Amino acid sequence: MFITLEGPEGSGKSSQIGLLAGFLREQGYEVVQTREPGGTRIGDQIRACLHDVANTEMTAVTEVLLYAASRAQHVDELIRPALQAGKVVLCDRFADSTIAYQGYGRGLNLDNLHTLTRIATGGLKPDLTLLLDIDVERGLARRQVGGEEMNRLDLEAVTFHQRVRRGYHALAAAEPGRWITIDADRPVDEVQVDLCTAVLARLSRHQANPA
Ligand code: TMP
């Protein structure tokens, strides 16, 4: 089963996904934890280029093609083989980030982005997507306090991140069967309980009724 975590900056995805992977392993699942951009040797090189704050001249089209290139490599090299081997794949961001950030955030044409996504993923879609939702200003402040690495997109205006968050809400509303929205503006352990409960319920349904 393919599970993705999405959300605005500072939603705590990265810590939550590590805890969730640990919990699922304790339950006996074989779990592959990965992230985008990155997840492969080539993807990590693309990630470094995408996130380098010195790359101020990068155009929106270059940016989206690099995210898509990282994804194509990731799906073929890591995600699809792991799913075929019956593992649970937990991915920190996937194609929905492209629609939210490059579509709603940067204003690139959504139909083109869907086509590009289909090319990059070969049509692979997550079975479940967890949206860790948080107010944009709260999230950005949390990121700074947490002392996390700042990337090119963190440096965008608050209005950019507000458009991204609205994008996520639109995506979640359009596919309610795939998305579960979790309020991330709470203590880590409370968010974790909700995540684990949602994922376990979906995993048992998936096992009883594989697609
Ligand atoms: P993160 O590892 O801190 O989540 O950083 C990834 C950054 O890349 C984050 O700012 C969101 C951005 N991003 C996109 O803009 N488009 C994409 O398709 C993906 C996967 C990430």
Short mmCIF file of C-alpha atoms and ligand atoms in Angstrom, two decimals:
data_model
loop_
_atom_site.label_atom_id
_atom_site.label_comp_id
_atom_site.label_asym_id
_atom_site.label_seq_id
_atom_site.Cartn_x
_atom_site.Cartn_y
_atom_site.Cartn_z
CA MET A 1 0.00 0.00 0.00
CA PHE A 2 1.25 3.43 -1.00
CA ILE A 3 0.76 6.16 1.63
CA THR A 4 1.85 9.79 1.24
CA LEU A 5 2.09 12.66 3.72
CA GLU A 6 1.46 16.18 2.50
CA GLY A 7 1.19 19.59 4.08
CA PRO A 8 2.38 23.18 4.23
CA GLU A 9 5.81 24.05 5.65
CA GLY A 10 6.24 23.36 9.37
CA SER A 11 3.41 20.83 9.61
CA GLY A 12 5.76 18.35 11.31
CA LYS A 13 5.52 15.76 8.50
CA SER A 14 9.11 14.63 8.73
CA SER A 15 9.01 13.76 12.46
CA GLN A 16 5.54 12.24 12.12
CA ILE A 17 6.50 9.97 9.24
CA GLY A 18 9.45 8.53 11.20
CA LEU A 19 7.21 7.77 14.19
CA LEU A 20 4.54 6.28 11.94
CA ALA A 21 7.10 4.02 10.22
CA GLY A 22 8.31 2.80 13.63
CA PHE A 23 4.75 2.10 14.76
CA LEU A 24 3.88 0.14 11.60
CA ARG A 25 7.07 -1.92 11.87
CA GLU A 26 6.10 -2.81 15.45
CA GLN A 27 2.77 -4.03 14.05
CA GLY A 28 4.70 -6.35 11.72
CA TYR A 29 4.49 -4.42 8.47
CA GLU A 30 7.48 -4.18 6.14
CA VAL A 31 7.84 -0.45 5.63
CA VAL A 32 9.87 1.63 3.18
CA GLN A 33 10.15 5.24 4.31
CA THR A 34 11.14 7.75 1.66
CA ARG A 35 10.70 11.37 0.58
CA GLU A 36 10.45 13.76 -2.36
CA PRO A 37 12.31 15.34 -3.88
CA GLY A 38 14.93 12.64 -3.38
CA GLY A 39 14.62 9.03 -2.27
CA THR A 40 17.25 7.81 -4.74
CA ARG A 41 20.88 8.73 -5.41
CA ILE A 42 19.89 10.70 -8.51
CA GLY A 43 16.87 12.20 -6.76
CA ASP A 44 19.06 13.46 -3.93
CA GLN A 45 21.28 15.28 -6.43
CA ILE A 46 18.17 16.89 -7.96
CA ARG A 47 16.98 17.80 -4.43
CA ALA A 48 20.23 19.62 -3.70
CA CYS A 49 19.84 21.66 -6.89
CA LEU A 50 16.16 22.42 -6.22
CA HIS A 51 16.70 23.52 -2.64
CA ASP A 52 19.89 25.52 -3.08
CA VAL A 53 18.96 29.06 -1.97
CA ALA A 54 21.68 30.37 -4.32
CA ASN A 55 19.65 29.17 -7.36
CA THR A 56 17.61 32.39 -7.49
CA GLU A 57 17.43 32.37 -11.31
CA MET A 58 15.61 29.02 -11.51
CA THR A 59 12.42 29.42 -13.57
CA ALA A 60 9.09 27.85 -12.54
CA VAL A 61 9.20 25.46 -15.52
CA THR A 62 12.74 24.31 -14.72
CA GLU A 63 11.65 23.78 -11.13
CA VAL A 64 8.63 21.63 -11.99
CA LEU A 65 10.59 19.53 -14.50
CA LEU A 66 13.22 18.82 -11.84
CA TYR A 67 10.59 17.72 -9.33
CA ALA A 68 9.08 15.49 -12.03
CA ALA A 69 12.50 14.03 -12.95
CA SER A 70 13.20 13.17 -9.32
CA ARG A 71 9.74 11.52 -9.11
CA ALA A 72 10.20 9.45 -12.29
CA GLN A 73 13.43 7.98 -10.94
CA HIS A 74 11.89 7.44 -7.52
CA VAL A 75 8.83 5.56 -8.82
CA ASP A 76 10.82 3.24 -11.11
CA GLU A 77 13.80 2.61 -8.86
CA LEU A 78 12.23 2.43 -5.40
CA ILE A 79 8.46 2.83 -5.03
CA ARG A 80 7.05 0.44 -7.63
CA PRO A 81 9.44 -2.43 -6.77
CA ALA A 82 8.65 -2.02 -3.05
CA LEU A 83 4.90 -2.09 -3.70
CA GLN A 84 5.28 -5.13 -5.94
CA ALA A 85 7.13 -6.84 -3.07
CA GLY A 86 4.08 -6.22 -0.84
CA LYS A 87 5.70 -3.52 1.32
CA VAL A 88 4.04 -0.44 2.77
CA VAL A 89 5.61 2.64 1.18
CA LEU A 90 5.47 5.82 3.28
CA CYS A 91 6.46 8.87 1.27
CA ASP A 92 7.04 12.39 2.63
CA ARG A 93 5.46 14.42 -0.24
CA PHE A 94 4.59 13.15 -3.72
CA ALA A 95 2.82 14.45 -6.85
CA ASP A 96 0.19 16.39 -4.86
CA SER A 97 3.02 18.70 -3.75
CA THR A 98 3.56 19.60 -7.41
CA ILE A 99 -0.11 20.51 -7.86
CA ALA A 100 -0.15 22.51 -4.60
CA TYR A 101 3.22 24.31 -4.92
CA GLN A 102 3.82 24.67 -8.67
CA GLY A 103 0.12 24.80 -9.60
CA TYR A 104 -1.65 26.76 -6.87
CA GLY A 105 1.53 28.43 -5.55
CA ARG A 106 3.37 29.35 -8.77
CA GLY A 107 0.29 29.49 -10.98
CA LEU A 108 1.41 26.91 -13.60
CA ASN A 109 -1.37 25.37 -15.70
CA LEU A 110 -3.03 22.56 -13.73
CA ASP A 111 -3.89 20.41 -16.76
CA ASN A 112 -0.25 20.48 -17.89
CA LEU A 113 0.86 19.52 -14.39
CA HIS A 114 -1.52 16.55 -14.33
CA THR A 115 -0.11 15.39 -17.70
CA LEU A 116 3.46 15.80 -16.47
CA THR A 117 2.60 13.89 -13.31
CA ARG A 118 1.16 11.00 -15.30
CA ILE A 119 4.38 10.85 -17.34
CA ALA A 120 6.58 10.91 -14.23
CA THR A 121 4.57 8.37 -12.22
CA GLY A 122 3.40 6.10 -15.05
CA GLY A 123 -0.07 6.58 -13.52
CA LEU A 124 0.86 5.42 -9.99
CA LYS A 125 -1.30 7.13 -7.36
CA PRO A 126 -1.20 6.91 -3.56
CA ASP A 127 -3.83 4.67 -1.93
CA LEU A 128 -3.99 7.07 1.01
CA THR A 129 -2.81 10.66 1.46
CA LEU A 130 -2.61 12.27 4.88
CA LEU A 131 -2.78 16.05 4.91
CA LEU A 132 -1.08 17.48 7.99
CA ASP A 133 -2.83 20.82 7.97
CA ILE A 134 -1.59 23.92 9.77
CA ASP A 135 -2.08 27.66 9.49
CA VAL A 136 0.69 29.01 7.22
CA GLU A 137 2.15 31.56 9.62
CA ARG A 138 2.11 29.09 12.51
CA GLY A 139 3.88 26.51 10.32
CA LEU A 140 6.58 28.89 9.07
CA ALA A 141 7.25 30.06 12.64
CA ARG A 142 7.51 26.43 13.84
CA ARG A 143 10.05 25.71 11.13
CA GLN A 144 12.24 28.60 12.19
CA VAL A 145 12.07 27.70 15.88
CA GLY A 146 12.87 24.08 14.99
CA GLY A 147 16.06 25.31 13.28
CA GLU A 148 15.31 23.19 10.19
CA GLU A 149 17.18 23.64 6.92
CA MET A 150 15.51 26.48 4.95
CA ASN A 151 15.05 25.84 1.22
CA ARG A 152 14.23 28.06 -1.78
CA LEU A 153 10.49 27.56 -1.27
CA ASP A 154 10.57 28.44 2.42
CA LEU A 155 11.81 31.85 1.35
CA GLU A 156 8.63 32.57 -0.67
CA ALA A 157 6.09 35.13 0.63
CA VAL A 158 3.37 34.14 3.07
CA THR A 159 0.79 34.67 0.29
CA PHE A 160 2.52 31.97 -1.79
CA HIS A 161 2.22 29.50 1.09
CA GLN A 162 -1.42 30.50 1.61
CA ARG A 163 -2.16 29.62 -2.02
CA VAL A 164 -0.37 26.28 -1.50
CA ARG A 165 -2.53 25.51 1.54
CA ARG A 166 -5.70 26.42 -0.37
CA GLY A 167 -4.48 24.06 -3.10
CA TYR A 168 -4.21 21.24 -0.60
CA HIS A 169 -7.74 21.91 0.65
CA ALA A 170 -9.03 21.81 -2.94
CA LEU A 171 -7.22 18.53 -3.65
CA ALA A 172 -8.52 16.92 -0.46
CA ALA A 173 -12.09 18.05 -1.20
CA ALA A 174 -11.91 16.70 -4.75
CA GLU A 175 -10.87 13.17 -3.69
CA PRO A 176 -12.30 12.55 -0.21
CA GLY A 177 -11.81 8.79 -0.55
CA ARG A 178 -8.04 9.17 -0.81
CA TRP A 179 -7.35 12.09 1.56
CA ILE A 180 -7.59 12.33 5.34
CA THR A 181 -7.00 15.77 6.85
CA ILE A 182 -5.39 15.92 10.29
CA ASP A 183 -5.03 19.08 12.39
CA ALA A 184 -1.24 19.34 12.81
CA ASP A 185 -1.32 22.34 15.16
CA ARG A 186 -1.35 20.12 18.26
CA PRO A 187 1.26 18.28 20.35
CA VAL A 188 3.26 15.68 18.39
CA ASP A 189 1.83 12.68 20.29
CA GLU A 190 -1.80 13.74 19.68
CA VAL A 191 -1.17 14.11 15.96
CA GLN A 192 0.63 10.75 15.96
CA VAL A 193 -2.33 8.94 17.54
CA ASP A 194 -4.66 10.25 14.83
CA LEU A 195 -2.19 9.31 12.10
CA CYS A 196 -1.65 5.77 13.39
CA THR A 197 -5.39 5.19 13.85
CA ALA A 198 -6.19 6.40 10.33
CA VAL A 199 -3.42 4.37 8.72
CA LEU A 200 -4.16 1.14 10.60
CA ALA A 201 -7.84 1.35 9.68
CA ARG A 202 -6.96 1.85 6.03
CA LEU A 203 -4.34 -0.92 6.02
CA SER A 204 -6.76 -3.48 7.39
CA ARG A 205 -9.39 -2.45 4.82
CA HIS A 206 -6.75 -2.68 2.07
CA GLN A 207 -5.70 -6.18 3.18
CA ALA A 208 -9.29 -7.37 3.35
CA ASN A 209 -9.97 -5.84 -0.05
CA PRO A 210 -6.79 -5.36 -2.12
CA ALA A 211 -7.25 -3.22 -5.27
P1 TMP B 1 10.66 19.37 2.67
O1 TMP B 1 11.54 18.18 2.49
O2 TMP B 1 11.08 20.25 3.77
O3 TMP B 1 9.21 19.04 2.70
O4 TMP B 1 10.95 20.27 1.40
C1 TMP B 1 10.50 19.99 0.15
C2 TMP B 1 10.17 21.31 -0.50
O5 TMP B 1 9.93 21.12 -1.88
C3 TMP B 1 8.93 21.96 0.09
O6 TMP B 1 9.14 23.35 0.16
C4 TMP B 1 7.85 21.66 -0.95
C5 TMP B 1 8.64 21.60 -2.22
N1 TMP B 1 8.08 20.74 -3.26
C6 TMP B 1 7.51 21.32 -4.38
O7 TMP B 1 7.46 22.54 -4.49
N2 TMP B 1 7.01 20.51 -5.36
C7 TMP B 1 7.08 19.15 -5.29
O8 TMP B 1 6.62 18.44 -6.20
C8 TMP B 1 7.68 18.56 -4.10
C9 TMP B 1 7.78 17.07 -3.97
C10 TMP B 1 8.17 19.39 -3.12
#
